[in-house]
mmCIF file of C-alpha atoms in Angstrom:
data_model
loop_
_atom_site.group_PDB
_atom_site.id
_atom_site.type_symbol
_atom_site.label_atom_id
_atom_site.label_comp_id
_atom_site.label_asym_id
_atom_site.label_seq_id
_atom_site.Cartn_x
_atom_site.Cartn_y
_atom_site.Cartn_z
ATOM 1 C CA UNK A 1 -10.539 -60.510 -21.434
ATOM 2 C CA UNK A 2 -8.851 -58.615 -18.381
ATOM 3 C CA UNK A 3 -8.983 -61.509 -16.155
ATOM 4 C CA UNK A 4 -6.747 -63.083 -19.247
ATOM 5 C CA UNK A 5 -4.738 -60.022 -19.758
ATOM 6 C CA UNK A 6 -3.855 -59.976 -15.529
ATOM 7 C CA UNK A 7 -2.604 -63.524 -15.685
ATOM 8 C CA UNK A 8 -0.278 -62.766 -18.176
ATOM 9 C CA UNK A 9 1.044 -59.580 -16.823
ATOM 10 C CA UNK A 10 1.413 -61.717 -13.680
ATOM 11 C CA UNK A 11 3.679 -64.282 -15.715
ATOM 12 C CA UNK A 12 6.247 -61.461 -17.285
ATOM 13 C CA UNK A 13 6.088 -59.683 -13.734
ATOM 14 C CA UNK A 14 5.255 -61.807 -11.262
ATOM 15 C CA UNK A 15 2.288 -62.976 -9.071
ATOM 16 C CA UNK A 16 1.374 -60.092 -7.277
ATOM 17 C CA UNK A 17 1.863 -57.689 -10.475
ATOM 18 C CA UNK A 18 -0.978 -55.013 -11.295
ATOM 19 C CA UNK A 19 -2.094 -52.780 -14.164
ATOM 20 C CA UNK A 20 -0.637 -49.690 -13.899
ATOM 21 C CA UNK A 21 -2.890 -46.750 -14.850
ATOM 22 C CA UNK A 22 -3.798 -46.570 -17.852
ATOM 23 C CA UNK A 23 -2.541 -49.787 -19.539
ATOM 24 C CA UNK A 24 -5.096 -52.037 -19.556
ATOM 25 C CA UNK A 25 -7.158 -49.153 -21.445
ATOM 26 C CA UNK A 26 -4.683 -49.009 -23.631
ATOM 27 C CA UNK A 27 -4.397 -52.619 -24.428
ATOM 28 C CA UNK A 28 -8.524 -52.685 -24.435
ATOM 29 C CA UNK A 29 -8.762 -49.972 -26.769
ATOM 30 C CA UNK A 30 -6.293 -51.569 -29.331
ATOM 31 C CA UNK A 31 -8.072 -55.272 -28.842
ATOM 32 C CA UNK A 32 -11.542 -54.140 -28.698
ATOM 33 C CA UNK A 33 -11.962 -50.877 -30.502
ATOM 34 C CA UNK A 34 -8.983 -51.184 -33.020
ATOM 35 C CA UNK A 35 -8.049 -48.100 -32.308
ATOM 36 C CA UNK A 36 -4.966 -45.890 -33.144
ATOM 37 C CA UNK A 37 -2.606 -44.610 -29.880
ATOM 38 C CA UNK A 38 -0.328 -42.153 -29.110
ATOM 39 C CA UNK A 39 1.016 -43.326 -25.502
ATOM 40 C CA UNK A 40 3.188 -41.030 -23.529
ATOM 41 C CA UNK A 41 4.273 -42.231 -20.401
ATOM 42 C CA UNK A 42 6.829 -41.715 -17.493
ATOM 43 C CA UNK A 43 10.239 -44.186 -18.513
ATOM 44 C CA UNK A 44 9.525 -47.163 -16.383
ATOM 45 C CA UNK A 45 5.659 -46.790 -16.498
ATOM 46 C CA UNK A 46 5.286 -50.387 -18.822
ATOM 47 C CA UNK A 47 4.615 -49.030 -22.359
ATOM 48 C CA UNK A 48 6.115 -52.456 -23.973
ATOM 49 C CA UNK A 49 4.110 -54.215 -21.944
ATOM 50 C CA UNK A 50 0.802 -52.715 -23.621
ATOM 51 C CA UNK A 51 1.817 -54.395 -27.154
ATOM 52 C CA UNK A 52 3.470 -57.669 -26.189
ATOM 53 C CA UNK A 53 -0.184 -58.062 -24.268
ATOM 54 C CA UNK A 54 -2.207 -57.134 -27.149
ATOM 55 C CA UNK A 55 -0.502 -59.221 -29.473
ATOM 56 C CA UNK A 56 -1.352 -62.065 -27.400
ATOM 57 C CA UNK A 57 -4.364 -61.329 -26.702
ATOM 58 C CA UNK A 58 -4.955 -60.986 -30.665
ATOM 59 C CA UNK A 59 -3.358 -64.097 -31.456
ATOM 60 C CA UNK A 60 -5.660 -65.799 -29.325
ATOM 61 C CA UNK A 61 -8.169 -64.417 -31.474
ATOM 62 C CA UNK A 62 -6.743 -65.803 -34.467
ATOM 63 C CA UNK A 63 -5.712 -62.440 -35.767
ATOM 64 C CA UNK A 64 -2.419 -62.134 -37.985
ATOM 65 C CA UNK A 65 1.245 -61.371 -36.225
ATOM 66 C CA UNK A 66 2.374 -57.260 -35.022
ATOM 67 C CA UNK A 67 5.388 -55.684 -36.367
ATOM 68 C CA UNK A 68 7.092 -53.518 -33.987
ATOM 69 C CA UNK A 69 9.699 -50.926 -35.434
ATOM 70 C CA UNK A 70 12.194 -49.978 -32.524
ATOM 71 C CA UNK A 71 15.809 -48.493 -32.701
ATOM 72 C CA UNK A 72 18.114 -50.208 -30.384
ATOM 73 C CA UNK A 73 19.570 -53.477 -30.590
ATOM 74 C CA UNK A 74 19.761 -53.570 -27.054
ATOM 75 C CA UNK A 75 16.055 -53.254 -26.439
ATOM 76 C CA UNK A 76 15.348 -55.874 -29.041
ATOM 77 C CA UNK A 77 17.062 -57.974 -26.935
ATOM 78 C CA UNK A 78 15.658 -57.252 -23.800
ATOM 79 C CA UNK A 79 11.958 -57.360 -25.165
ATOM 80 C CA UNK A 80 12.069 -60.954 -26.810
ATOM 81 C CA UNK A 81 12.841 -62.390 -23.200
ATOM 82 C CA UNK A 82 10.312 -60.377 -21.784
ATOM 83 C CA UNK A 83 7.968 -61.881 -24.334
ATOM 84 C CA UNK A 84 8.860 -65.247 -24.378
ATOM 85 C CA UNK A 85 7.293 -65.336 -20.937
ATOM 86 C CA UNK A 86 3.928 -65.448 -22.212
ATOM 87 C CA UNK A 87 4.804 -67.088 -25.128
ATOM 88 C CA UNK A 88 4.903 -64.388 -27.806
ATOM 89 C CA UNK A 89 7.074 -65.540 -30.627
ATOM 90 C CA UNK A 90 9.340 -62.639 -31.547
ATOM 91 C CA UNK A 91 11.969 -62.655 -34.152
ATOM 92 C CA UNK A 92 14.400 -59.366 -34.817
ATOM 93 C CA UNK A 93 15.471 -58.148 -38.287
ATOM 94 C CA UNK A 94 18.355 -55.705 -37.710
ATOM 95 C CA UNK A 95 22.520 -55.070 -38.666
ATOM 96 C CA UNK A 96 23.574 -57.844 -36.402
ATOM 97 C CA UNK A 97 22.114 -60.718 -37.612
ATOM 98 C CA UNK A 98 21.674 -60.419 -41.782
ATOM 99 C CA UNK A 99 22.537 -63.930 -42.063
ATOM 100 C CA UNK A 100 18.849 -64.963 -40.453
ATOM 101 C CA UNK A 101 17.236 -62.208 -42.576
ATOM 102 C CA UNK A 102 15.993 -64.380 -44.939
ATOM 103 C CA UNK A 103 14.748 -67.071 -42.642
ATOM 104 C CA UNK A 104 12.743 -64.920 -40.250
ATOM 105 C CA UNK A 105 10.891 -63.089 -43.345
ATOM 106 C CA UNK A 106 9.847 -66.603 -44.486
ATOM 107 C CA UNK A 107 8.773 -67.638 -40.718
ATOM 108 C CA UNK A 108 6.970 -64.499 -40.723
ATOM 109 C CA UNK A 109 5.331 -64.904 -44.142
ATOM 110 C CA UNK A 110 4.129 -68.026 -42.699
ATOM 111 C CA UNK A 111 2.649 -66.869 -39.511
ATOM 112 C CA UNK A 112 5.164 -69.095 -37.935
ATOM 113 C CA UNK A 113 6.402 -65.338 -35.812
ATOM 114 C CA UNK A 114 3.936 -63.410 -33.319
ATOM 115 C CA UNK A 115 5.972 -60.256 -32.930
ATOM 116 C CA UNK A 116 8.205 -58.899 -35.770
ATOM 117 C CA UNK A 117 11.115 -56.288 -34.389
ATOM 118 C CA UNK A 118 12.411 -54.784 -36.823
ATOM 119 C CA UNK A 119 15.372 -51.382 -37.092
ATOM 120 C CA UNK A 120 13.670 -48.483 -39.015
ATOM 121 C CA UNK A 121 16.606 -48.923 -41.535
ATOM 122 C CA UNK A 122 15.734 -52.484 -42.488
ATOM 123 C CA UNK A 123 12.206 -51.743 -42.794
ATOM 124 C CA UNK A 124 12.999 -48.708 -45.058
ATOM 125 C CA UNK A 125 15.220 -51.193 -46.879
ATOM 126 C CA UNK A 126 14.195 -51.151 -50.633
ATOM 127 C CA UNK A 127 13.907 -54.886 -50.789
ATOM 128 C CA UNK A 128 11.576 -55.012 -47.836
ATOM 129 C CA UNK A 129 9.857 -52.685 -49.034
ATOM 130 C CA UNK A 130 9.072 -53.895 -52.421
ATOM 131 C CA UNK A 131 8.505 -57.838 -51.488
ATOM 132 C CA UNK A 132 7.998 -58.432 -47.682
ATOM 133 C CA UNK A 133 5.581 -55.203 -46.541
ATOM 134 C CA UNK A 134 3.332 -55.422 -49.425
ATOM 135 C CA UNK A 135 2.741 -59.164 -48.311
ATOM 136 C CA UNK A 136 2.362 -58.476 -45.072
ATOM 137 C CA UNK A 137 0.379 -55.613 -44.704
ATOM 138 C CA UNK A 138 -2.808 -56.944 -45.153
ATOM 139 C CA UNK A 139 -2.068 -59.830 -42.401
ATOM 140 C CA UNK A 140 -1.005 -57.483 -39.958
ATOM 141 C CA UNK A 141 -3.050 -57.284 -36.307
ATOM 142 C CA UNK A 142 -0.707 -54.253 -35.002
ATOM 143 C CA UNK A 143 1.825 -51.445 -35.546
ATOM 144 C CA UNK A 144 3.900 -50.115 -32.953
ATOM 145 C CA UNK A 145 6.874 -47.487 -33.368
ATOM 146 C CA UNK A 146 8.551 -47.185 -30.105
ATOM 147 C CA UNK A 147 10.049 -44.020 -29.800
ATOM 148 C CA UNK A 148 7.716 -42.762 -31.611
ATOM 149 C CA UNK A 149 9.178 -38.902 -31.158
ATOM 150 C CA UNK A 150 11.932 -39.679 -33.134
ATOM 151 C CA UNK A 151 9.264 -39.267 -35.934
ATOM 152 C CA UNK A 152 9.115 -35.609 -35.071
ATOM 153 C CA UNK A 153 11.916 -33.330 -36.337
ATOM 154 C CA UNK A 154 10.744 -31.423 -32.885
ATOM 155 C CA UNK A 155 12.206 -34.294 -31.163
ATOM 156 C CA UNK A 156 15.093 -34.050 -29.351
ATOM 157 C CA UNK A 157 16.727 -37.541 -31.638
ATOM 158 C CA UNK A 158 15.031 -37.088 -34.800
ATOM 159 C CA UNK A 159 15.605 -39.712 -37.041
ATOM 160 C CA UNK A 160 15.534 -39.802 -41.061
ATOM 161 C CA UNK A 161 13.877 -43.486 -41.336
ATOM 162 C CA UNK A 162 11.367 -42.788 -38.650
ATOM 163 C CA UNK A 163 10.077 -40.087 -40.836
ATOM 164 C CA UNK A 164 9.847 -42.318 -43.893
ATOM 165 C CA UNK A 165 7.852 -45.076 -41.434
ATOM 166 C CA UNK A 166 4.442 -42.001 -42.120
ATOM 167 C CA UNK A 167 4.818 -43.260 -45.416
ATOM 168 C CA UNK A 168 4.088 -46.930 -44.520
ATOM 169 C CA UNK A 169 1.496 -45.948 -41.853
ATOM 170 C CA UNK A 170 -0.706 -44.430 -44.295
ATOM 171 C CA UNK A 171 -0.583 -47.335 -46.654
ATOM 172 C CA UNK A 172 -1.907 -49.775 -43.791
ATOM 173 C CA UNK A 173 -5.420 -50.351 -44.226
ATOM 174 C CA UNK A 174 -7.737 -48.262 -41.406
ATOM 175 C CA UNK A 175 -8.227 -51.337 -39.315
ATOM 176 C CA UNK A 176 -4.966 -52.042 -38.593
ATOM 177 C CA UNK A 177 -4.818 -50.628 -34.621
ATOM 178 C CA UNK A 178 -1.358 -48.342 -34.641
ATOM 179 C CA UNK A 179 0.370 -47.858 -31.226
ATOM 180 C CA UNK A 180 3.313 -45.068 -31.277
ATOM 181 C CA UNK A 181 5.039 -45.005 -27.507
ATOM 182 C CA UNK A 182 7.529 -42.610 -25.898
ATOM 183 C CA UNK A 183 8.087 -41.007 -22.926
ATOM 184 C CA UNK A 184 10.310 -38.351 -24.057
ATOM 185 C CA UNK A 185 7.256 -36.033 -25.990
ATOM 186 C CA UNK A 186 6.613 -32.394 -24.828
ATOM 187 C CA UNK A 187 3.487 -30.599 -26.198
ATOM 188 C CA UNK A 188 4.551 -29.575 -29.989
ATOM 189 C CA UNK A 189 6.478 -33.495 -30.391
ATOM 190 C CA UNK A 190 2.755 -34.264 -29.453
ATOM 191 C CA UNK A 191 1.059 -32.178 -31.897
ATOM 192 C CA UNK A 192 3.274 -33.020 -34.747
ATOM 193 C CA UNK A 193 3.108 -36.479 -34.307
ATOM 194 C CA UNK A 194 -0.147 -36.148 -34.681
ATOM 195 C CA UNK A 195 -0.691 -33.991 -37.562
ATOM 196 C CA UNK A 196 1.857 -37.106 -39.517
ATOM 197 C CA UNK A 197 0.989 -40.060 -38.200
ATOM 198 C CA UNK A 198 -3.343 -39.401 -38.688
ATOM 199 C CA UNK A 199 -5.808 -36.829 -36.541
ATOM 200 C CA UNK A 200 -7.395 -40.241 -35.709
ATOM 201 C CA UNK A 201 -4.837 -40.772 -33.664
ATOM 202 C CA UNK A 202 -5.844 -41.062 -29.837
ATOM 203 C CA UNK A 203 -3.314 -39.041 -26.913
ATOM 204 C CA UNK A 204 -2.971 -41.553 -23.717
ATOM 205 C CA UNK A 205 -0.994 -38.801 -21.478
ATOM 206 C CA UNK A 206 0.015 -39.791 -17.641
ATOM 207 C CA UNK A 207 2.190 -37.861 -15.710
ATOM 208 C CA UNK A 208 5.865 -38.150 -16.035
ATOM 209 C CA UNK A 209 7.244 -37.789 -12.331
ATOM 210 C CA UNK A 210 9.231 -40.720 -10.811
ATOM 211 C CA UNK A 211 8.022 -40.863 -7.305
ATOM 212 C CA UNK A 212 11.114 -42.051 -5.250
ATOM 213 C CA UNK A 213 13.841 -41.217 -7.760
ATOM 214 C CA UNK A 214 16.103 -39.068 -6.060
ATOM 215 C CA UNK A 215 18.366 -36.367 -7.992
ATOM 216 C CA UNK A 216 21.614 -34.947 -6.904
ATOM 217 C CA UNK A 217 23.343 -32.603 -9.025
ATOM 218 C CA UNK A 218 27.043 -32.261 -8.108
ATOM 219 C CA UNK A 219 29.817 -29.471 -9.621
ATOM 220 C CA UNK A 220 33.105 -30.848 -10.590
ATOM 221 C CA UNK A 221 34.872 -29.237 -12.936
ATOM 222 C CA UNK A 222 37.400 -31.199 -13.764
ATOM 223 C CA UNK A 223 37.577 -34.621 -14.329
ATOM 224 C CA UNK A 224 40.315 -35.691 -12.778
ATOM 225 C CA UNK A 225 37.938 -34.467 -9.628
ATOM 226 C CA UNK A 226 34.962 -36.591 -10.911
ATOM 227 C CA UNK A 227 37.000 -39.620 -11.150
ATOM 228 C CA UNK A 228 37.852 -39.201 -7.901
ATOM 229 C CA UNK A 229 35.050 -38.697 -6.409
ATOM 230 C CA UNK A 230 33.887 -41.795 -8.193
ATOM 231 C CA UNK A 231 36.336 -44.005 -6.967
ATOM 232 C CA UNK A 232 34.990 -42.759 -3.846
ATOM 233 C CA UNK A 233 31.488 -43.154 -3.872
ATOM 234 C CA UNK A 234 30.997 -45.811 -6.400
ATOM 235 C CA UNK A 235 31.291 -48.411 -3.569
ATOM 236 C CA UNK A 236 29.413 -46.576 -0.820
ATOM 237 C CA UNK A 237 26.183 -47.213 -3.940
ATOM 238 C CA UNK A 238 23.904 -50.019 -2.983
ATOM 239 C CA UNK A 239 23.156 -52.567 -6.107
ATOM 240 C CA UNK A 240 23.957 -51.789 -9.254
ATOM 241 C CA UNK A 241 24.180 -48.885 -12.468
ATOM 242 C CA UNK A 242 25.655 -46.759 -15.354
ATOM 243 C CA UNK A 243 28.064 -43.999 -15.095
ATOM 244 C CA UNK A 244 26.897 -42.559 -18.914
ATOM 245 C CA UNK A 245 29.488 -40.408 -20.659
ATOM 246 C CA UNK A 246 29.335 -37.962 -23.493
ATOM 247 C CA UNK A 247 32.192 -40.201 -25.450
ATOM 248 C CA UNK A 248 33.797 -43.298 -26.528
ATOM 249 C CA UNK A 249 36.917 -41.823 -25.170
ATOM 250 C CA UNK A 250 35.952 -40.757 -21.833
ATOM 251 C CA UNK A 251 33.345 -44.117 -21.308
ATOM 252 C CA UNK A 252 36.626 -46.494 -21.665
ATOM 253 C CA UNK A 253 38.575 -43.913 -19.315
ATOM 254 C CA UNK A 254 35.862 -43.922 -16.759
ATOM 255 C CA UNK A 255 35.795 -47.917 -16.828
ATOM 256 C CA UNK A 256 39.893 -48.314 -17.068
ATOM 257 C CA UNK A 257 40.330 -46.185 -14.323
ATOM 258 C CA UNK A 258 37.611 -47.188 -11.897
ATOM 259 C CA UNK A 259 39.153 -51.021 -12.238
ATOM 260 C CA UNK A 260 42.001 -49.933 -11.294
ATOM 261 C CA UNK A 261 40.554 -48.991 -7.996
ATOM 262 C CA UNK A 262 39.472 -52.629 -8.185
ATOM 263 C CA UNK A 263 35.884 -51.700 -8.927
ATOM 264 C CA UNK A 264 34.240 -53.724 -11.835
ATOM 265 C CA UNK A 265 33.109 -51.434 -14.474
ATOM 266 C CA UNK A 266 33.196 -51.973 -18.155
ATOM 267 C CA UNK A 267 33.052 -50.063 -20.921
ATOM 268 C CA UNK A 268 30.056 -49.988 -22.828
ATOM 269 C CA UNK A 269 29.416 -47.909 -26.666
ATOM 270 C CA UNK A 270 28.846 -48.309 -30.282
ATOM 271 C CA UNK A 271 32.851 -49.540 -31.115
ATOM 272 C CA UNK A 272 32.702 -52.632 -29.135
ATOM 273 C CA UNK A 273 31.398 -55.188 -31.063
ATOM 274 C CA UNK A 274 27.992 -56.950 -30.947
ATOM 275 C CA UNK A 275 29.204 -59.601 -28.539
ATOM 276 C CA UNK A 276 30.550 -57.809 -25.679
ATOM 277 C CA UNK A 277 28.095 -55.756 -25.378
ATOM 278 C CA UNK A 278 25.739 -58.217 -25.119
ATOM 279 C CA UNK A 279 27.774 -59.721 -22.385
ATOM 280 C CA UNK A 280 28.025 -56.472 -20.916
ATOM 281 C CA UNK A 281 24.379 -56.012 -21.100
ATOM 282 C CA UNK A 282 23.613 -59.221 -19.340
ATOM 283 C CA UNK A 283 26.041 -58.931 -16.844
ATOM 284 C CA UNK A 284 24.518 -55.453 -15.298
ATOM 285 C CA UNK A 285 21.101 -57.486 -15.701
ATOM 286 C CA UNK A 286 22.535 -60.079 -13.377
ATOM 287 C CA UNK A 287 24.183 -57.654 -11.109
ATOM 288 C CA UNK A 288 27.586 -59.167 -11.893
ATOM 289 C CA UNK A 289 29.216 -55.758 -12.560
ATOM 290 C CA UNK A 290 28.979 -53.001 -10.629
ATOM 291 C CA UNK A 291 28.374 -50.368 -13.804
ATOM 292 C CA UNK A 292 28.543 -50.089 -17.096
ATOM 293 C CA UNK A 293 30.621 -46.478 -18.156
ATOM 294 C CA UNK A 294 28.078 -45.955 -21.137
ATOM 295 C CA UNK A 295 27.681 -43.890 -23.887
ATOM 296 C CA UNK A 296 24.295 -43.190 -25.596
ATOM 297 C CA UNK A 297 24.165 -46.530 -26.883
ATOM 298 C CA UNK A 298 22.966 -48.096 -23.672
ATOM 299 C CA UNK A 299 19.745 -45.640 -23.946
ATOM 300 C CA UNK A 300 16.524 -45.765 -24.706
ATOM 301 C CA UNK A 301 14.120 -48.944 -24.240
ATOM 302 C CA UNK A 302 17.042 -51.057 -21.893
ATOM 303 C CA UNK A 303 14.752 -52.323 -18.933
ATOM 304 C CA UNK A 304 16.428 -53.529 -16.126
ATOM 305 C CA UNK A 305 14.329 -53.189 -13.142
ATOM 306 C CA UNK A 306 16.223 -52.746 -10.066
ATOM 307 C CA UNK A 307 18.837 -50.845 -11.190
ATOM 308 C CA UNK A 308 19.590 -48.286 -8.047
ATOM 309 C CA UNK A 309 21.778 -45.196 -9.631
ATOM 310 C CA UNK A 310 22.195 -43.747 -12.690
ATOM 311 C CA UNK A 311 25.219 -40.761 -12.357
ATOM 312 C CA UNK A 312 26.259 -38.394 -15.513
ATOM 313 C CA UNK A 313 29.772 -37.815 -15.685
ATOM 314 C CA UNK A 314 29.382 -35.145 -17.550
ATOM 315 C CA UNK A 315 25.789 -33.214 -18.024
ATOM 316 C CA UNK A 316 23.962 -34.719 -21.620
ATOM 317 C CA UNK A 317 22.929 -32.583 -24.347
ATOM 318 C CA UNK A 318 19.860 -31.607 -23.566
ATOM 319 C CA UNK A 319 17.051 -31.991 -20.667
ATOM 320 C CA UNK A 320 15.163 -34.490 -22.281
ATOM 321 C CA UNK A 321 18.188 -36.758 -23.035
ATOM 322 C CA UNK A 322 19.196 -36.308 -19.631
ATOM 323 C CA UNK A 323 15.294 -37.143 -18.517
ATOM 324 C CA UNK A 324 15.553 -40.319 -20.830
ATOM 325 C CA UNK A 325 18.566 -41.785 -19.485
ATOM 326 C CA UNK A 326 18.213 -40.968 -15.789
ATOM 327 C CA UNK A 327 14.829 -42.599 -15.785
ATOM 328 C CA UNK A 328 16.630 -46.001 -16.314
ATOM 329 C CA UNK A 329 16.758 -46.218 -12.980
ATOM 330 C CA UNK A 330 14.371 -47.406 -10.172
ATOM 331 C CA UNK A 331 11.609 -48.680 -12.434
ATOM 332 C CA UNK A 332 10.549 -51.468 -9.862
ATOM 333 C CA UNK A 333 12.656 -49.777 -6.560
ATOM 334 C CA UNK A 334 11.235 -47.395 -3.843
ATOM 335 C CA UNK A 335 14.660 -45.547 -3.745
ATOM 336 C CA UNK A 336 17.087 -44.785 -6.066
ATOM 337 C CA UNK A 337 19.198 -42.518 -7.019
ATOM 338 C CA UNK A 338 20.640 -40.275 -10.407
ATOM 339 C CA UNK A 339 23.609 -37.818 -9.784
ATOM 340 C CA UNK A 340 24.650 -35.578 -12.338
ATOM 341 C CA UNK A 341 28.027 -34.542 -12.298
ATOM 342 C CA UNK A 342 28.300 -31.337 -13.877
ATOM 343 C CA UNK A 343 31.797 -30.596 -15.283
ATOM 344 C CA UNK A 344 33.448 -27.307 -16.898
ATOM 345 C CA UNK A 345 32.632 -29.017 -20.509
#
């Protein structure tokens, strides 16, 4: 079963790929022992990978599809290429695409879809509650809630629907394996988690430093001084990244002005519709921009392996949101680089 596992991990990652520690327990533990995970690990450390190979591996074994409750649109994205590689069938229920809503549930119903993802609105939607979970639930191989500290009201992005998802673990029958992943989870997240989700549930902990991720933090009060000094520096950057911003306002002045210096940046947060972010999203993946000037919504989940800097043009809320969005960068680099420009506001 690992030789299996390695050769697909070598087809989403490449021929010389390896486990990282701890993931191939994971996976083994789910597979073999059916059992019921809490996985924190360091952003960029392969959590995604652990379920996309376990559903395949339990799809070979003729066991029923996963469902997979995440809360971007943008990682939803990202994941069904990643898992088309090996080819996992995934399908997304979520805002953008009602239209298909009805379709995918019936694909899904007939174990025609490997990997449901589905928003933690939709699957708190009364409808799905009522008709499609109750059918399902008994089929199901795997459960996975990425971001699974938004559960927590400890959390730093607590999140009413995540709380309601307790609800629908508890109704899943015992052997149905559970996987929650974050990397964003200090001790009392942990504990809480815990105490809702089941005190069957198992704590896979790894250490959350980014070796080669350098940090610079940088004092500029004002931000006519941070533009500036990124009009200045932005080229000196090797490869690609995202400036993130505390607004809308200041994401489409970051990006307006820095094209102006003829740099390509664009804009990237929740008022731009579905499409162009999409193309924006696909054009940092192919290193055809130089940044994306980003709000929150570029956060949590987006994968995009060699990206070299992240810089804050302002400093983020809290620690841990700054922790979460920094660690976008460098996942498969031995250098990068996230500069926090730390302004009067």
């Amino acid at each position: 079963m690992y030789a299996k596992a390695l050769s697909y991990l070598q087809k989403m990652l490449g021929p010389q790929a390896a486990f990282r520690e701890g993931q191939w327990e994971a996976i083994s533990a789910v597979i073999n022992q059916r059992k019921r995970l809490l996985v924190v690990q360091r952003t960029g450390w392969g959590k995604s990978l652990v379920y996309f190979l376990a559903t395949r591996l339990l799809r070979e074994q003729g066991k029923g599809p996963s469902l997979l409750v995440s809360p971007l649109l943008a990682l939803m994205r990202n994941q069904i290429l990643m898992a088309e590689k090996i080819g996992v069938r995934a399908a997304t229920i979520n805002s953008a695409n009602a239209n298909e809503w009805q379709e995918i549930e019936a694909r899904f119903l007939a174990d025609e879809v490997d990997l449901l993802m589905i928003s933690p609105e939709r699957l708190n939607n009364a409808r799905f509650l009522e008709k499609i979970l109750p059918a399902m639930q008994n089929r199901l191989s795997l459960f996975v809630i990425d971001e699974v500290h938004c559960v927590s009201d400890w959390g730093h992005d607590f999140r009413p629907d995540y709380q309601r998802l307790v609800r629908i673990v508890k109704l899943l029958p015992q052997s149905v394996p559970v996987i929650g992943v974050t990397a964003t989870a200090n001790d009392r997240v942990v504990q809480d988690v815990v105490e809702q989700l089941g005190n069957d549930l198992e704590i896979v902990r790894g250490p959350l430093m980014r070796e080669g991720l350098r940090l610079r933090n940088i004092v500029l009060s004002d931000q006519a001084e941070r533009l500036a000094w990124l009009a200045e520096n932005l080229p000196k950057l090797p490869g690609s990244g995202i400036i993130y911003c505390l607004t809308v306002a200041d994401s489409n002045r970051v990006a307006h002005w820095l094209q102006q210096q003829g740099l390509d940046v664009r804009a990237y947060h929740a008022d731009i519709a579905d499409e162009e972010r999409i193309a924006c999203e696909e054009a940092l993946l192919k290193n055809e921009v130089k940044a994306l000037a980003a709000t929150v919504a570029l956060g949590m989940g987006f994968d995009k392996p060699d990206l070299y800097f992240v810089i804050h043009f302002q400093r983020p809320g809290s620690v841990v949101a700054y922790y979460q969005q920094v660690g976008r960068a460098g996942r498969a680099l031995k250098s990068s680089v996230g500069i926090l420009l730390a302004g009067r506001e």
